[in-house]
Amino acid sequence: MTPTRAASRNRLHDSTHRGLTRDGHTIAYTVHGDPAGVPVVVLHGGPGSGSQPGVLRLFDLACMRVVMVDQRGTGASTPRGRLRHNDTQRLIGDLEVIRAELGIARWGVVGGSWGAALALAYAGKHPAAVSDVVLRGLFLTSKREVRRLFVTSRARASRGWRALMHAAECERASSLSSACVRLPAMRHVQANAVASAWRAYESAILVQTSSRASMSRKKRMPGRDDATTAKYRIQAHYLMHGCWLGERRLIALAKRAVAAGVAIRAVHGLRDPVCPPDNLHRLMRAVPAVQGRFVDAGHLASDPRLARALIATIREAFLSR
C-alpha cells in the first residue's frame, strides 16, 4: 500500500487521548485504529521530539491498534522539558504501565532514531511483552555518533554550525558537544539561543539528504522558543548521560530480545546524515538474526522512499501471519 492510500484509509478511524501520571509527570498517549487490531506502540525520536501524527500513515488502521506515546517532558506530556525523574529506565517503565492499562498482552514496537534505541532497550528488558520490533534510522547512543553530529558533520552545514558555536560560546570544535549538553544549566536567554541554533543546524544537515516533500512537512512543525528549548533540554540531558545505554549495552539488549524470540527488522537510509548506515551494519554483525534493509533515502520517516520501505516492513512484521 502506498503512503497516500494508507493515509486515506486511516482518516476513517478515530483516536482516543489518554494520560498516565507517574513521578510527577503526566505521560500523554493516543490510541488509534481498530481496538481489536494488531497492537503496536510507536516510539518517537529526539530524545525530546514528541510524537508526530504523520507517522500514522505508515500503518493500516483498519486492522491495527497503534499507540503513540509522548515520552516524559515531550509533546503533550507535562511538565514540558522536565528533567527530574526522566531517564531511559523510567521511559521503559512507562511503556509497561501503558501496556497493562490497555490490557495488551504483547505488542509490536516501532521506533525511529532515538526511538529505535529505546525500542531495542525495551525489547531487551521486557521480551515477553514484545512480539516484533521495527527500527528506522537506528541511533546506537554512542559517543562516536554524537561527535559525528557536532564535529564531523559541520561541513554539511557550515553556516548553521558556526551559529551554534557562537550561541554556545564555544571556541573549539572538539568542545561543541560538551558545551551543548550543558544547555539545561544555561541562563534562559542563552538556552533559547542554543536550542534555536541547534534546531537550525540539524535542519540544515537534514535538508541535503531529504526529499522536498519530507522537508516541507518538517518546516510545518511548530518552532516556538519554549517548545524548541524544552525539546533540546531533554536531548541534552539524555546525551549528557549517554542515554543511560551506550552501544555495547544496547547491542547486548538486542541479543537478549532475539534470544527470547523477538524478531527485529530494520530500515535505514543510505544517505542518513544523522544516524550513519554503519549503525545498522554494526547491529547486524553483532546480532545476525536482525533483518536489515537499506534504502536510497535520508533520515526522516517522511521521506517517500523510506516511508514505502517502512510500510512494507511493518506489514511483513505484523500483518503477514
PDB file of C-alpha atoms in Angstrom:
ATOM      1  CA  MET A   1       0.000   0.000   0.000  1.00  0.00           C
ATOM      2  CA  THR A   2       1.334   3.460  -0.890  1.00  0.00           C
ATOM      3  CA  PRO A   3       1.659   6.166   1.821  1.00  0.00           C
ATOM      4  CA  THR A   4      -1.188   8.131   0.176  1.00  0.00           C
ATOM      5  CA  ARG A   5      -3.601   5.171   0.115  1.00  0.00           C
ATOM      6  CA  ALA A   6      -2.729   4.262   3.699  1.00  0.00           C
ATOM      7  CA  ALA A   7      -3.347   7.846   4.834  1.00  0.00           C
ATOM      8  CA  SER A   8      -6.704   7.886   3.017  1.00  0.00           C
ATOM      9  CA  ARG A   9      -7.861   4.731   4.818  1.00  0.00           C
ATOM     10  CA  ASN A  10      -6.503   5.952   8.151  1.00  0.00           C
ATOM     11  CA  ARG A  11      -8.724   9.061   8.102  1.00  0.00           C
ATOM     12  CA  LEU A  12     -11.685   6.748   8.644  1.00  0.00           C
ATOM     13  CA  HIS A  13     -10.529   5.847  12.144  1.00  0.00           C
ATOM     14  CA  ASP A  14     -10.848   7.948  15.291  1.00  0.00           C
ATOM     15  CA  SER A  15      -8.295   8.249  18.057  1.00  0.00           C
ATOM     16  CA  THR A  16      -8.533   8.486  21.820  1.00  0.00           C
ATOM     17  CA  HIS A  17      -6.324  10.652  24.030  1.00  0.00           C
ATOM     18  CA  ARG A  18      -5.179   9.414  27.412  1.00  0.00           C
ATOM     19  CA  GLY A  19      -2.739  10.271  30.169  1.00  0.00           C
ATOM     20  CA  LEU A  20      -0.698   8.437  32.764  1.00  0.00           C
ATOM     21  CA  THR A  21       0.660  10.115  35.915  1.00  0.00           C
ATOM     22  CA  ARG A  22       3.924   8.850  37.416  1.00  0.00           C
ATOM     23  CA  ASP A  23       6.743  10.535  39.383  1.00  0.00           C
ATOM     24  CA  GLY A  24       5.195  13.972  38.934  1.00  0.00           C
ATOM     25  CA  HIS A  25       5.000  13.520  35.144  1.00  0.00           C
ATOM     26  CA  THR A  26       1.825  13.219  33.100  1.00  0.00           C
ATOM     27  CA  ILE A  27       2.671  10.998  30.141  1.00  0.00           C
ATOM     28  CA  ALA A  28       0.317  11.633  27.233  1.00  0.00           C
ATOM     29  CA  TYR A  29      -0.522   8.919  24.746  1.00  0.00           C
ATOM     30  CA  THR A  30      -3.036   8.367  21.980  1.00  0.00           C
ATOM     31  CA  VAL A  31      -4.619   5.177  20.682  1.00  0.00           C
ATOM     32  CA  HIS A  32      -5.620   4.862  17.023  1.00  0.00           C
ATOM     33  CA  GLY A  33      -7.273   2.327  14.753  1.00  0.00           C
ATOM     34  CA  ASP A  34      -9.150  -0.897  15.416  1.00  0.00           C
ATOM     35  CA  PRO A  35      -9.460  -1.755  19.149  1.00  0.00           C
ATOM     36  CA  ALA A  36      -9.314  -5.424  18.151  1.00  0.00           C
ATOM     37  CA  GLY A  37      -6.430  -4.909  15.727  1.00  0.00           C
ATOM     38  CA  VAL A  38      -2.775  -5.918  15.990  1.00  0.00           C
ATOM     39  CA  PRO A  39      -1.332  -3.761  18.808  1.00  0.00           C
ATOM     40  CA  VAL A  40       1.769  -1.677  18.126  1.00  0.00           C
ATOM     41  CA  VAL A  41       3.439   1.076  20.147  1.00  0.00           C
ATOM     42  CA  VAL A  42       5.336   3.844  18.339  1.00  0.00           C
ATOM     43  CA  LEU A  43       8.407   5.392  19.976  1.00  0.00           C
ATOM     44  CA  HIS A  44       9.448   8.839  18.759  1.00  0.00           C
ATOM     45  CA  GLY A  45      12.964  10.141  18.355  1.00  0.00           C
ATOM     46  CA  GLY A  46      14.941  13.060  19.696  1.00  0.00           C
ATOM     47  CA  PRO A  47      15.260  12.445  22.537  1.00  0.00           C
ATOM     48  CA  GLY A  48      12.673  15.140  23.137  1.00  0.00           C
ATOM     49  CA  SER A  49      10.871  15.370  19.808  1.00  0.00           C
ATOM     50  CA  GLY A  50       7.394  14.171  20.801  1.00  0.00           C
ATOM     51  CA  SER A  51       5.068  12.084  18.641  1.00  0.00           C
ATOM     52  CA  GLN A  52       4.356  13.138  15.048  1.00  0.00           C
ATOM     53  CA  PRO A  53       0.803  12.372  13.816  1.00  0.00           C
ATOM     54  CA  GLY A  54       2.090  11.943  10.253  1.00  0.00           C
ATOM     55  CA  VAL A  55       3.694   8.657  11.279  1.00  0.00           C
ATOM     56  CA  LEU A  56       0.220   7.100  11.366  1.00  0.00           C
ATOM     57  CA  ARG A  57       0.196   6.947   7.579  1.00  0.00           C
ATOM     58  CA  LEU A  58       2.662   4.058   7.844  1.00  0.00           C
ATOM     59  CA  PHE A  59       0.029   1.836   9.465  1.00  0.00           C
ATOM     60  CA  ASP A  60      -3.155   0.188   8.221  1.00  0.00           C
ATOM     61  CA  LEU A  61      -5.517   1.352  10.958  1.00  0.00           C
ATOM     62  CA  ALA A  62      -8.306  -0.845   9.613  1.00  0.00           C
ATOM     63  CA  CYS A  63      -6.570  -3.818  11.208  1.00  0.00           C
ATOM     64  CA  MET A  64      -4.036  -2.314  13.618  1.00  0.00           C
ATOM     65  CA  ARG A  65      -4.244  -0.687  17.043  1.00  0.00           C
ATOM     66  CA  VAL A  66      -1.491   1.939  17.195  1.00  0.00           C
ATOM     67  CA  VAL A  67      -0.394   3.546  20.457  1.00  0.00           C
ATOM     68  CA  MET A  68       1.675   6.738  20.237  1.00  0.00           C
ATOM     69  CA  VAL A  69       3.428   7.819  23.440  1.00  0.00           C
ATOM     70  CA  ASP A  70       4.885  11.247  24.173  1.00  0.00           C
ATOM     71  CA  GLN A  71       7.878  10.410  26.343  1.00  0.00           C
ATOM     72  CA  ARG A  72       8.372  12.291  29.621  1.00  0.00           C
ATOM     73  CA  GLY A  73       8.627  16.047  29.150  1.00  0.00           C
ATOM     74  CA  THR A  74       7.897  15.913  25.404  1.00  0.00           C
ATOM     75  CA  GLY A  75       4.971  16.686  23.114  1.00  0.00           C
ATOM     76  CA  ALA A  76       1.710  16.803  25.058  1.00  0.00           C
ATOM     77  CA  SER A  77       3.302  15.309  28.186  1.00  0.00           C
ATOM     78  CA  THR A  78       3.762  17.656  31.132  1.00  0.00           C
ATOM     79  CA  PRO A  79       5.614  19.379  32.666  1.00  0.00           C
ATOM     80  CA  ARG A  80       7.220  20.147  29.328  1.00  0.00           C
ATOM     81  CA  GLY A  81      11.004  19.809  29.344  1.00  0.00           C
ATOM     82  CA  ARG A  82      11.161  18.449  32.894  1.00  0.00           C
ATOM     83  CA  LEU A  83      14.373  16.530  33.630  1.00  0.00           C
ATOM     84  CA  ARG A  84      13.675  15.219  37.132  1.00  0.00           C
ATOM     85  CA  HIS A  85      12.767  11.517  37.122  1.00  0.00           C
ATOM     86  CA  ASN A  86      13.420  11.462  33.382  1.00  0.00           C
ATOM     87  CA  ASP A  87      15.680   8.672  32.158  1.00  0.00           C
ATOM     88  CA  THR A  88      15.608   5.624  29.914  1.00  0.00           C
ATOM     89  CA  GLN A  89      14.660   3.124  32.606  1.00  0.00           C
ATOM     90  CA  ARG A  90      11.649   5.238  33.602  1.00  0.00           C
ATOM     91  CA  LEU A  91      10.552   5.526  29.956  1.00  0.00           C
ATOM     92  CA  ILE A  92      10.654   1.741  29.738  1.00  0.00           C
ATOM     93  CA  GLY A  93       8.598   1.534  32.920  1.00  0.00           C
ATOM     94  CA  ASP A  94       6.025   3.923  31.447  1.00  0.00           C
ATOM     95  CA  LEU A  95       5.590   1.652  28.435  1.00  0.00           C
ATOM     96  CA  GLU A  96       4.900  -1.328  30.663  1.00  0.00           C
ATOM     97  CA  VAL A  97       2.283   0.594  32.666  1.00  0.00           C
ATOM     98  CA  ILE A  98       0.572   1.815  29.478  1.00  0.00           C
ATOM     99  CA  ARG A  99       0.553  -1.712  28.038  1.00  0.00           C
ATOM    100  CA  ALA A 100      -1.088  -3.018  31.209  1.00  0.00           C
ATOM    101  CA  GLU A 101      -3.601  -0.140  31.259  1.00  0.00           C
ATOM    102  CA  LEU A 102      -4.679  -1.017  27.729  1.00  0.00           C
ATOM    103  CA  GLY A 103      -4.952  -4.723  28.507  1.00  0.00           C
ATOM    104  CA  ILE A 104      -2.391  -5.703  25.878  1.00  0.00           C
ATOM    105  CA  ALA A 105      -0.537  -8.974  26.493  1.00  0.00           C
ATOM    106  CA  ARG A 106       2.119  -8.458  23.794  1.00  0.00           C
ATOM    107  CA  TRP A 107       2.584  -5.679  21.307  1.00  0.00           C
ATOM    108  CA  GLY A 108       4.862  -4.771  18.458  1.00  0.00           C
ATOM    109  CA  VAL A 109       7.305  -1.894  18.832  1.00  0.00           C
ATOM    110  CA  VAL A 110       8.184   0.595  16.083  1.00  0.00           C
ATOM    111  CA  GLY A 111      10.856   3.213  16.756  1.00  0.00           C
ATOM    112  CA  GLY A 112      12.891   5.700  14.751  1.00  0.00           C
ATOM    113  CA  SER A 113      16.274   7.271  15.544  1.00  0.00           C
ATOM    114  CA  TRP A 114      16.407   7.596  19.354  1.00  0.00           C
ATOM    115  CA  GLY A 115      13.081   5.737  19.360  1.00  0.00           C
ATOM    116  CA  ALA A 116      14.848   2.807  17.668  1.00  0.00           C
ATOM    117  CA  ALA A 117      17.372   2.669  20.520  1.00  0.00           C
ATOM    118  CA  LEU A 118      14.556   2.835  23.067  1.00  0.00           C
ATOM    119  CA  ALA A 119      12.723   0.056  21.189  1.00  0.00           C
ATOM    120  CA  LEU A 120      15.740  -2.257  21.461  1.00  0.00           C
ATOM    121  CA  ALA A 121      16.245  -1.399  25.128  1.00  0.00           C
ATOM    122  CA  TYR A 122      12.578  -2.045  25.913  1.00  0.00           C
ATOM    123  CA  ALA A 123      12.501  -5.327  23.973  1.00  0.00           C
ATOM    124  CA  GLY A 124      15.658  -6.474  25.745  1.00  0.00           C
ATOM    125  CA  LYS A 125      14.263  -5.608  29.177  1.00  0.00           C
ATOM    126  CA  HIS A 126      10.762  -6.998  28.579  1.00  0.00           C
ATOM    127  CA  PRO A 127      10.956  -9.527  25.726  1.00  0.00           C
ATOM    128  CA  ALA A 128       7.846 -11.368  26.911  1.00  0.00           C
ATOM    129  CA  ALA A 129       5.834  -8.193  26.270  1.00  0.00           C
ATOM    130  CA  VAL A 130       7.096  -7.710  22.702  1.00  0.00           C
ATOM    131  CA  SER A 131       6.154  -9.640  19.561  1.00  0.00           C
ATOM    132  CA  ASP A 132       8.266  -7.894  16.913  1.00  0.00           C
ATOM    133  CA  VAL A 133      10.402  -4.768  16.569  1.00  0.00           C
ATOM    134  CA  VAL A 134      10.729  -2.489  13.532  1.00  0.00           C
ATOM    135  CA  LEU A 135      13.524   0.102  13.550  1.00  0.00           C
ATOM    136  CA  ARG A 136      14.107   3.151  11.368  1.00  0.00           C
ATOM    137  CA  GLY A 137      17.393   5.083  11.281  1.00  0.00           C
ATOM    138  CA  LEU A 138      18.941   3.371  14.308  1.00  0.00           C
ATOM    139  CA  PHE A 139      20.790   5.502  16.877  1.00  0.00           C
ATOM    140  CA  LEU A 140      23.252   3.408  18.895  1.00  0.00           C
ATOM    141  CA  THR A 141      23.676   6.050  21.656  1.00  0.00           C
ATOM    142  CA  SER A 142      27.463   6.100  21.203  1.00  0.00           C
ATOM    143  CA  LYS A 143      29.914   8.962  21.752  1.00  0.00           C
ATOM    144  CA  ARG A 144      31.061   8.370  18.165  1.00  0.00           C
ATOM    145  CA  GLU A 145      27.645   9.366  16.785  1.00  0.00           C
ATOM    146  CA  VAL A 146      27.408  12.465  18.970  1.00  0.00           C
ATOM    147  CA  ARG A 147      30.857  13.583  17.834  1.00  0.00           C
ATOM    148  CA  ARG A 148      29.834  12.966  14.228  1.00  0.00           C
ATOM    149  CA  LEU A 149      26.822  15.260  14.622  1.00  0.00           C
ATOM    150  CA  PHE A 150      28.637  18.124  16.303  1.00  0.00           C
ATOM    151  CA  VAL A 151      32.076  17.911  14.657  1.00  0.00           C
ATOM    152  CA  THR A 152      32.326  15.699  11.581  1.00  0.00           C
ATOM    153  CA  SER A 153      29.048  16.884  10.015  1.00  0.00           C
ATOM    154  CA  ARG A 154      29.915  20.586  10.225  1.00  0.00           C
ATOM    155  CA  ALA A 155      30.973  20.626   6.552  1.00  0.00           C
ATOM    156  CA  ARG A 156      27.374  19.801   5.602  1.00  0.00           C
ATOM    157  CA  ALA A 157      26.037  22.984   7.192  1.00  0.00           C
ATOM    158  CA  SER A 158      28.952  25.275   7.976  1.00  0.00           C
ATOM    159  CA  ARG A 159      26.847  28.405   8.493  1.00  0.00           C
ATOM    160  CA  GLY A 160      24.490  26.666  10.920  1.00  0.00           C
ATOM    161  CA  TRP A 161      27.439  25.087  12.708  1.00  0.00           C
ATOM    162  CA  ARG A 162      29.156  28.454  13.193  1.00  0.00           C
ATOM    163  CA  ALA A 163      25.903  29.915  14.544  1.00  0.00           C
ATOM    164  CA  LEU A 164      25.672  27.053  17.039  1.00  0.00           C
ATOM    165  CA  MET A 165      29.308  27.565  18.087  1.00  0.00           C
ATOM    166  CA  HIS A 166      28.555  31.249  18.679  1.00  0.00           C
ATOM    167  CA  ALA A 167      25.350  30.600  20.637  1.00  0.00           C
ATOM    168  CA  ALA A 168      27.105  28.021  22.834  1.00  0.00           C
ATOM    169  CA  GLU A 169      30.032  30.422  23.364  1.00  0.00           C
ATOM    170  CA  CYS A 170      32.354  27.656  22.248  1.00  0.00           C
ATOM    171  CA  GLU A 171      35.811  28.282  20.771  1.00  0.00           C
ATOM    172  CA  ARG A 172      36.923  24.755  19.822  1.00  0.00           C
ATOM    173  CA  ALA A 173      35.067  22.316  17.585  1.00  0.00           C
ATOM    174  CA  SER A 174      36.014  19.409  19.821  1.00  0.00           C
ATOM    175  CA  SER A 175      34.230  21.096  22.742  1.00  0.00           C
ATOM    176  CA  LEU A 176      30.918  21.823  20.999  1.00  0.00           C
ATOM    177  CA  SER A 177      29.085  18.666  22.031  1.00  0.00           C
ATOM    178  CA  SER A 178      30.048  19.086  25.685  1.00  0.00           C
ATOM    179  CA  ALA A 179      29.026  22.762  25.510  1.00  0.00           C
ATOM    180  CA  CYS A 180      25.613  21.929  24.032  1.00  0.00           C
ATOM    181  CA  VAL A 181      24.776  19.211  26.535  1.00  0.00           C
ATOM    182  CA  ARG A 182      25.140  21.815  29.278  1.00  0.00           C
ATOM    183  CA  LEU A 183      22.033  23.553  27.893  1.00  0.00           C
ATOM    184  CA  PRO A 184      19.844  22.705  30.937  1.00  0.00           C
ATOM    185  CA  ALA A 185      22.222  24.676  33.181  1.00  0.00           C
ATOM    186  CA  MET A 186      22.376  27.745  30.926  1.00  0.00           C
ATOM    187  CA  ARG A 187      20.683  31.064  31.530  1.00  0.00           C
ATOM    188  CA  HIS A 188      17.229  31.265  29.937  1.00  0.00           C
ATOM    189  CA  VAL A 189      18.273  33.609  27.124  1.00  0.00           C
ATOM    190  CA  GLN A 190      21.333  31.561  26.176  1.00  0.00           C
ATOM    191  CA  ALA A 191      19.426  28.276  26.451  1.00  0.00           C
ATOM    192  CA  ASN A 192      16.846  29.604  23.974  1.00  0.00           C
ATOM    193  CA  ALA A 193      19.613  30.752  21.627  1.00  0.00           C
ATOM    194  CA  VAL A 194      21.452  27.422  21.752  1.00  0.00           C
ATOM    195  CA  ALA A 195      18.247  25.420  21.265  1.00  0.00           C
ATOM    196  CA  SER A 196      17.245  27.555  18.280  1.00  0.00           C
ATOM    197  CA  ALA A 197      20.706  27.273  16.698  1.00  0.00           C
ATOM    198  CA  TRP A 198      20.822  23.524  17.390  1.00  0.00           C
ATOM    199  CA  ARG A 199      17.474  23.035  15.669  1.00  0.00           C
ATOM    200  CA  ALA A 200      18.555  25.136  12.674  1.00  0.00           C
ATOM    201  CA  TYR A 201      21.827  23.213  12.367  1.00  0.00           C
ATOM    202  CA  GLU A 202      20.066  19.829  12.424  1.00  0.00           C
ATOM    203  CA  SER A 203      17.535  21.015   9.848  1.00  0.00           C
ATOM    204  CA  ALA A 204      20.313  22.279   7.571  1.00  0.00           C
ATOM    205  CA  ILE A 205      22.010  18.876   7.719  1.00  0.00           C
ATOM    206  CA  LEU A 206      18.780  17.010   7.024  1.00  0.00           C
ATOM    207  CA  VAL A 207      17.711  19.161   4.082  1.00  0.00           C
ATOM    208  CA  GLN A 208      20.674  17.973   1.998  1.00  0.00           C
ATOM    209  CA  THR A 209      19.602  14.331   2.028  1.00  0.00           C
ATOM    210  CA  SER A 210      15.821  14.563   2.335  1.00  0.00           C
ATOM    211  CA  SER A 211      13.157  14.876  -0.313  1.00  0.00           C
ATOM    212  CA  ARG A 212      11.421  18.206  -0.833  1.00  0.00           C
ATOM    213  CA  ALA A 213       8.165  16.690   0.435  1.00  0.00           C
ATOM    214  CA  SER A 214       9.666  15.399   3.676  1.00  0.00           C
ATOM    215  CA  MET A 215      11.372  18.703   4.458  1.00  0.00           C
ATOM    216  CA  SER A 216       8.216  20.705   3.712  1.00  0.00           C
ATOM    217  CA  ARG A 217       6.443  18.605   6.350  1.00  0.00           C
ATOM    218  CA  LYS A 218       9.261  19.270   8.809  1.00  0.00           C
ATOM    219  CA  LYS A 219       9.063  23.027   8.193  1.00  0.00           C
ATOM    220  CA  ARG A 220       5.370  22.983   9.105  1.00  0.00           C
ATOM    221  CA  MET A 221       6.237  21.712  12.582  1.00  0.00           C
ATOM    222  CA  PRO A 222       5.899  24.361  15.317  1.00  0.00           C
ATOM    223  CA  GLY A 223       9.116  26.151  16.179  1.00  0.00           C
ATOM    224  CA  ARG A 224       8.177  28.266  19.208  1.00  0.00           C
ATOM    225  CA  ASP A 225      11.039  29.164  21.529  1.00  0.00           C
ATOM    226  CA  ASP A 226       9.550  27.381  24.545  1.00  0.00           C
ATOM    227  CA  ALA A 227       8.840  24.153  22.646  1.00  0.00           C
ATOM    228  CA  THR A 228      12.259  24.178  20.974  1.00  0.00           C
ATOM    229  CA  THR A 229      14.097  24.819  24.229  1.00  0.00           C
ATOM    230  CA  ALA A 230      12.118  22.093  26.009  1.00  0.00           C
ATOM    231  CA  LYS A 231      12.993  19.608  23.272  1.00  0.00           C
ATOM    232  CA  TYR A 232      16.709  20.339  23.409  1.00  0.00           C
ATOM    233  CA  ARG A 233      16.760  20.397  27.212  1.00  0.00           C
ATOM    234  CA  ILE A 234      15.590  16.784  27.053  1.00  0.00           C
ATOM    235  CA  GLN A 235      18.013  15.914  24.269  1.00  0.00           C
ATOM    236  CA  ALA A 236      20.967  17.496  26.070  1.00  0.00           C
ATOM    237  CA  HIS A 237      20.017  15.715  29.298  1.00  0.00           C
ATOM    238  CA  TYR A 238      19.963  12.332  27.584  1.00  0.00           C
ATOM    239  CA  LEU A 239      23.140  12.873  25.567  1.00  0.00           C
ATOM    240  CA  MET A 240      24.996  14.036  28.675  1.00  0.00           C
ATOM    241  CA  HIS A 241      24.250  10.654  30.261  1.00  0.00           C
ATOM    242  CA  GLY A 242      24.845   8.547  27.147  1.00  0.00           C
ATOM    243  CA  CYS A 243      21.092   7.887  27.141  1.00  0.00           C
ATOM    244  CA  TRP A 244      21.805   5.543  30.079  1.00  0.00           C
ATOM    245  CA  LEU A 245      22.703   2.943  27.455  1.00  0.00           C
ATOM    246  CA  GLY A 246      25.744   3.097  25.176  1.00  0.00           C
ATOM    247  CA  GLU A 247      26.378   0.938  22.121  1.00  0.00           C
ATOM    248  CA  ARG A 248      27.665  -2.177  23.875  1.00  0.00           C
ATOM    249  CA  ARG A 249      24.786  -2.333  26.320  1.00  0.00           C
ATOM    250  CA  LEU A 250      22.224  -1.629  23.598  1.00  0.00           C
ATOM    251  CA  ILE A 251      23.541  -4.456  21.428  1.00  0.00           C
ATOM    252  CA  ALA A 252      23.517  -6.775  24.444  1.00  0.00           C
ATOM    253  CA  LEU A 253      19.840  -5.933  24.981  1.00  0.00           C
ATOM    254  CA  ALA A 254      19.116  -6.619  21.299  1.00  0.00           C
ATOM    255  CA  LYS A 255      20.786 -10.025  21.659  1.00  0.00           C
ATOM    256  CA  ARG A 256      18.671 -10.750  24.720  1.00  0.00           C
ATOM    257  CA  ALA A 257      15.475  -9.852  22.856  1.00  0.00           C
ATOM    258  CA  VAL A 258      16.343 -12.074  19.888  1.00  0.00           C
ATOM    259  CA  ALA A 259      17.304 -14.959  22.177  1.00  0.00           C
ATOM    260  CA  ALA A 260      13.830 -14.697  23.719  1.00  0.00           C
ATOM    261  CA  GLY A 261      12.175 -14.981  20.301  1.00  0.00           C
ATOM    262  CA  VAL A 262      11.604 -11.316  19.399  1.00  0.00           C
ATOM    263  CA  ALA A 263      12.015 -10.690  15.662  1.00  0.00           C
ATOM    264  CA  ILE A 264      13.877  -7.467  14.798  1.00  0.00           C
ATOM    265  CA  ARG A 265      13.590  -5.794  11.401  1.00  0.00           C
ATOM    266  CA  ALA A 266      15.239  -2.524  10.430  1.00  0.00           C
ATOM    267  CA  VAL A 267      15.117   0.020   7.618  1.00  0.00           C
ATOM    268  CA  HIS A 268      17.926   2.553   7.199  1.00  0.00           C
ATOM    269  CA  GLY A 269      18.549   5.329   4.692  1.00  0.00           C
ATOM    270  CA  LEU A 270      21.860   5.053   2.854  1.00  0.00           C
ATOM    271  CA  ARG A 271      22.121   8.862   2.891  1.00  0.00           C
ATOM    272  CA  ASP A 272      21.198   9.291   6.552  1.00  0.00           C
ATOM    273  CA  PRO A 273      23.350  12.220   7.801  1.00  0.00           C
ATOM    274  CA  VAL A 274      22.349  11.893  11.459  1.00  0.00           C
ATOM    275  CA  CYS A 275      22.484   8.156  12.181  1.00  0.00           C
ATOM    276  CA  PRO A 276      25.015   6.627   9.750  1.00  0.00           C
ATOM    277  CA  PRO A 277      24.117   3.428   7.856  1.00  0.00           C
ATOM    278  CA  ASP A 278      27.061   1.756   9.576  1.00  0.00           C
ATOM    279  CA  ASN A 279      24.927   1.720  12.740  1.00  0.00           C
ATOM    280  CA  LEU A 280      22.697  -0.941  11.227  1.00  0.00           C
ATOM    281  CA  HIS A 281      25.703  -2.832   9.849  1.00  0.00           C
ATOM    282  CA  ARG A 282      27.145  -2.906  13.378  1.00  0.00           C
ATOM    283  CA  LEU A 283      23.906  -4.260  14.809  1.00  0.00           C
ATOM    284  CA  MET A 284      23.572  -6.899  12.089  1.00  0.00           C
ATOM    285  CA  ARG A 285      27.158  -8.091  12.571  1.00  0.00           C
ATOM    286  CA  ALA A 286      26.614  -8.426  16.315  1.00  0.00           C
ATOM    287  CA  VAL A 287      23.089  -9.862  16.029  1.00  0.00           C
ATOM    288  CA  PRO A 288      22.873 -11.801  12.726  1.00  0.00           C
ATOM    289  CA  ALA A 289      19.166 -12.544  13.226  1.00  0.00           C
ATOM    290  CA  VAL A 290      18.334  -8.861  12.615  1.00  0.00           C
ATOM    291  CA  GLN A 291      16.749  -8.404   9.178  1.00  0.00           C
ATOM    292  CA  GLY A 292      18.047  -5.144   7.737  1.00  0.00           C
ATOM    293  CA  ARG A 293      17.047  -3.234   4.634  1.00  0.00           C
ATOM    294  CA  PHE A 294      18.929  -0.251   3.195  1.00  0.00           C
ATOM    295  CA  VAL A 295      17.108   2.344   1.115  1.00  0.00           C
ATOM    296  CA  ASP A 296      18.341   5.222  -1.051  1.00  0.00           C
ATOM    297  CA  ALA A 297      16.937   7.813   1.339  1.00  0.00           C
ATOM    298  CA  GLY A 298      17.835  10.102   4.227  1.00  0.00           C
ATOM    299  CA  HIS A 299      16.854  10.053   7.894  1.00  0.00           C
ATOM    300  CA  LEU A 300      13.250  11.229   8.095  1.00  0.00           C
ATOM    301  CA  ALA A 301      10.317   8.817   8.077  1.00  0.00           C
ATOM    302  CA  SER A 302       8.513  11.320   5.840  1.00  0.00           C
ATOM    303  CA  ASP A 303      10.993  10.617   3.013  1.00  0.00           C
ATOM    304  CA  PRO A 304       8.777   8.830   0.417  1.00  0.00           C
ATOM    305  CA  ARG A 305      11.294   6.047  -0.285  1.00  0.00           C
ATOM    306  CA  LEU A 306      11.879   5.398   3.393  1.00  0.00           C
ATOM    307  CA  ALA A 307       8.128   5.540   4.036  1.00  0.00           C
ATOM    308  CA  ARG A 308       7.435   2.917   1.362  1.00  0.00           C
ATOM    309  CA  ALA A 309      10.076   0.606   2.822  1.00  0.00           C
ATOM    310  CA  LEU A 310       8.688   1.111   6.324  1.00  0.00           C
ATOM    311  CA  ILE A 311       5.117   0.370   5.231  1.00  0.00           C
ATOM    312  CA  ALA A 312       6.281  -2.868   3.608  1.00  0.00           C
ATOM    313  CA  THR A 313       8.356  -3.848   6.643  1.00  0.00           C
ATOM    314  CA  ILE A 314       5.543  -3.067   9.091  1.00  0.00           C
ATOM    315  CA  ARG A 315       3.107  -5.162   7.066  1.00  0.00           C
ATOM    316  CA  GLU A 316       5.610  -8.016   6.940  1.00  0.00           C
ATOM    317  CA  ALA A 317       6.238  -7.856  10.688  1.00  0.00           C
ATOM    318  CA  PHE A 318       2.671  -7.515  11.933  1.00  0.00           C
ATOM    319  CA  LEU A 319       0.170  -8.437   9.208  1.00  0.00           C
ATOM    320  CA  SER A 320       1.675 -11.311   7.227  1.00  0.00           C
ATOM    321  CA  ARG A 321       0.833 -14.118   9.642  1.00  0.00           C
TER     322      ARG A 321
END
